[in-house]
Amino acid sequence: MARKKSDRRRQLERAAMYPLDWLEERSGLVGGVRYFLFRKVPGDTNWFHTLGSATLTAFLVQLVTGVILAMYYKPDPKSAHASIDHITHEVTLGWLVRGMHKWGASVFIILMFMHMGRVFLFGAYKYPRELNWIIGVLLLATGLFEGLTGYLLPFDQTAYWATVVAININGTAPFVGPFLASLLRGGAEIGPDTLARFYSLHMLLIPGALLGLITLHLYLVIRLGVTSPPWSSEAAGSGRPPEPPPAQAGLVRPRPRAAVKGRPTE
Amino acid sequence: MEDPRGDEQRHQPPPSLWPVGFAVGIVCLLVGLIVSWPAAAVGAAIAVVFGFLWARDVVAAGRGPALPGPGEPEAAPTAPAIPAHKGEAAMPEPEPAERFPRSVFLEMSTLGLGGIIGGIVTVPAIGFAVLPAFLKQHSPEIDLGPITDFPEGQYVVATFLRNPSEGEISRRTAYIRNNGMRSGTPSFTCISNRCAHLGCPVQPGGPVFDSKKQTVKTKNGEVDLIPALPAAGFICPCHGGAYDQEGNRTAGPPVRALDRYQFLIRDGHLVLLGTYSVSSVSGSGAQAKIHRYQLTGPGQHIDAPESWLYPVQPPH
Ligand code: HEM
Ligand code: FES
């Protein structure tokens, strides 16, 4: 009887797993996700290592709330501010979504800086992770540009004059500055096209660039593994066991090639 | 078995103090740009010297003999990573690949055609995004109404739509003073309120008589005229830039005087044209001598050596 039950159970399990198996067989995605989630990291990682994922979470919150805001926002000088008013005071839960997006923007930027500080103080930018630092710098610049373009959208006095000043600061860059400023304004003067231009940059071009850069960034994090903290006995360069047991070696540093036969997880 | 450290050490630059000197030089250069040119030059020199030493070390380290890994086998240390599921044993000896002229031709034509098709699609798209910002930039004429509305010797705050078809976004403000007659023709001072620091709207330093506001209907729609007494000149709310009544910079971060509007008088109406930039004004009123330059963005120098940083201006 017990045997029969376990047969049944196995059958059920197989039925439940069928969609996943189907997907895995055709795409390898399940294995990929599992590899990502269960890859080895050094045993002495700590809370500071979560700042990168926190930044990612903040970015995802901005994506979702931004898409919802775009359903009600009107990027036209005549109606932009009215539509923001409408979102804040009339649309159900509009105040919440707008608040999340508005405050989340600052959270995202602050987390980016904290994550960068952690990478710097842990020396995690050193070989072989210099390229990921460079991608990080691009992410920082692109992220700040996302903030700049978003700041104009409420189209009140603060937004307008802050953007005037920001564009003119760009205009003072040597040689290319004046052209940059015209490009940002969409002309010699701020006009009806400026807002739509900033909106397009803010919701399409820059988020796309950020997504691409984040993909590269995470690819390198997974490929190179996460560093141990500097005080770790396993810190790079400070002598390590000749043949590290796999559970601790993780992906921090390449394991001897012969040992890397199968997938290192599971 | 290859020592994993082998690869790592070969890529690590030796510890070095040169980058610190280089950083000090850069800081000195940046600070010098703000406080004094000689300091900037010293900084640049430090940065160049230390940068050179640093680069020399890095290059020398890169050229050094490859460290033989302890007990390293034949595997070339610089070879690309071997796919994990195959392992070293499965790797075939790389052979110089045979190249057939026809396949080279096909490769090249695929790349070439792909490039051309990509270009045909992207060039117009990028042009559409970029060119409108630089083409057809012209200053409209702005009719401010009869000159009799501008009492002699008094400033008036004129607010108008630069381009009525664009609506409120094109609202601009000018400070206008009727200077009376100068050798038979009317003279006006038409100052733009765009701060020469970063473009905030400068305000009159003195009372603005809102109760005497007058609205004139012109070709540009409604123009508001409010008499004002900017006894202290003009003051910027953003970073405290200050100007005198002729628009000369007197204090704060602006790099030059306030821009001015060109104007003409047609059928007894004051008509503003485009704006131009001004380094400074000597004299005042109808006798003022205006040192005039092509219109330039706020914050950009137009007369000192710093103006060399902005040799070409986009069409305004
Ligand atoms: C959109 C912004 C960013 C996101 C979503 C992001 C995400 C992440 C994540 C999830 C990790 C894994 C390790 C960890 O969490 O600490 C990571 C690592 C890393 N990040 Fe970022 N990051 C961002 C911006 C930056 C910036 C601005 C820099 C530096 C300029 C940077 C440099 C690095 C480096 C060098 C690593 C490797 C650290 C290690 O292996 O220990 N990242 N990033
Ligand atoms: S914009 Fe006027 S002082 Fe800065």
XYZ file of N, CA, C and O and ligand atoms in Angstrom, chain A residues 164-165 168, chain B residues 193-202 235-243 251-254 258 298, ligand 2:
116
model
N 16.103 74.171 -17.146
C 16.804 75.264 -17.841
C 18.254 75.316 -17.371
O 19.201 75.337 -18.176
N 18.431 75.309 -16.051
C 19.788 75.398 -15.504
C 20.610 74.176 -15.905
O 21.767 74.290 -16.319
N 21.693 74.406 -19.450
C 22.727 75.414 -19.645
C 24.056 74.994 -19.036
O 25.115 75.401 -19.526
N 15.721 88.877 -19.969
C 15.791 88.531 -18.541
C 16.517 87.208 -18.322
O 16.522 86.688 -17.224
N 17.142 86.659 -19.365
C 17.832 85.379 -19.203
C 19.197 85.610 -18.570
O 20.087 86.216 -19.166
N 19.371 85.101 -17.365
C 20.615 85.314 -16.623
C 21.805 84.754 -17.402
O 21.728 83.672 -17.981
N 22.909 85.515 -17.399
C 24.095 85.089 -18.143
C 24.904 84.058 -17.367
O 25.994 83.685 -17.793
N 24.371 83.609 -16.213
C 25.049 82.504 -15.533
C 24.522 81.187 -16.091
O 25.183 80.542 -16.877
N 23.276 80.817 -15.708
C 22.739 79.562 -16.215
C 21.296 79.699 -16.690
O 20.588 78.699 -16.813
N 20.853 80.926 -16.930
C 19.591 81.087 -17.630
C 18.343 81.262 -16.790
O 17.239 81.220 -17.328
N 18.465 81.462 -15.483
C 17.267 81.740 -14.691
C 16.735 83.133 -15.053
O 17.438 83.935 -15.657
N 15.480 83.425 -14.676
C 14.921 84.739 -15.003
C 15.364 85.784 -13.982
O 15.007 85.702 -12.813
N 16.138 86.799 -14.411
C 16.557 87.836 -13.466
C 15.360 88.739 -13.153
O 14.448 88.893 -13.965
N 18.585 91.323 -10.493
C 19.138 90.340 -9.567
C 18.563 88.970 -9.904
O 17.379 88.843 -10.215
N 19.427 87.965 -9.865
C 18.975 86.626 -10.230
C 18.641 85.824 -8.975
O 19.434 85.777 -8.044
N 17.465 85.195 -8.931
C 17.070 84.438 -7.740
C 17.831 83.126 -7.565
O 17.837 82.565 -6.475
N 18.466 82.642 -8.624
C 19.019 81.278 -8.536
C 20.322 81.217 -7.742
O 20.427 80.477 -6.781
N 21.324 82.003 -8.164
C 22.605 81.931 -7.467
C 23.135 83.309 -7.143
O 24.337 83.520 -7.000
N 22.233 84.288 -7.112
C 22.627 85.601 -6.640
C 23.399 86.450 -7.623
O 24.077 87.397 -7.227
N 23.332 86.152 -8.906
C 23.989 87.019 -9.893
C 23.348 88.403 -9.862
O 22.142 88.537 -9.677
N 24.165 89.480 -10.001
C 23.617 90.843 -9.958
C 24.139 91.648 -11.136
O 25.287 91.472 -11.574
N 23.291 92.527 -11.652
C 23.617 93.345 -12.819
C 23.190 94.779 -12.543
O 22.249 95.014 -11.775
N 28.048 91.445 -9.729
C 28.412 90.490 -8.691
C 27.876 89.122 -9.052
O 26.988 88.994 -9.889
N 28.445 88.102 -8.388
C 27.925 86.750 -8.545
C 28.541 86.007 -9.722
O 29.477 86.489 -10.358
N 28.005 84.838 -10.001
C 28.650 83.930 -10.958
C 28.480 84.238 -12.446
O 29.166 83.616 -13.249
N 27.601 85.161 -12.890
C 27.466 85.335 -14.347
C 28.789 85.715 -14.987
O 29.620 86.378 -14.376
N 23.993 91.030 -19.398
C 22.743 90.413 -19.869
C 22.621 90.559 -21.389
O 23.065 91.554 -21.971
N 23.986 80.828 -21.993
C 24.377 81.321 -20.676
C 25.596 80.554 -20.170
O 25.772 79.392 -20.503
S 21.315 81.479 -13.099
Fe 21.438 83.542 -12.458
S 22.967 83.460 -10.960
Fe 22.917 81.396 -11.626
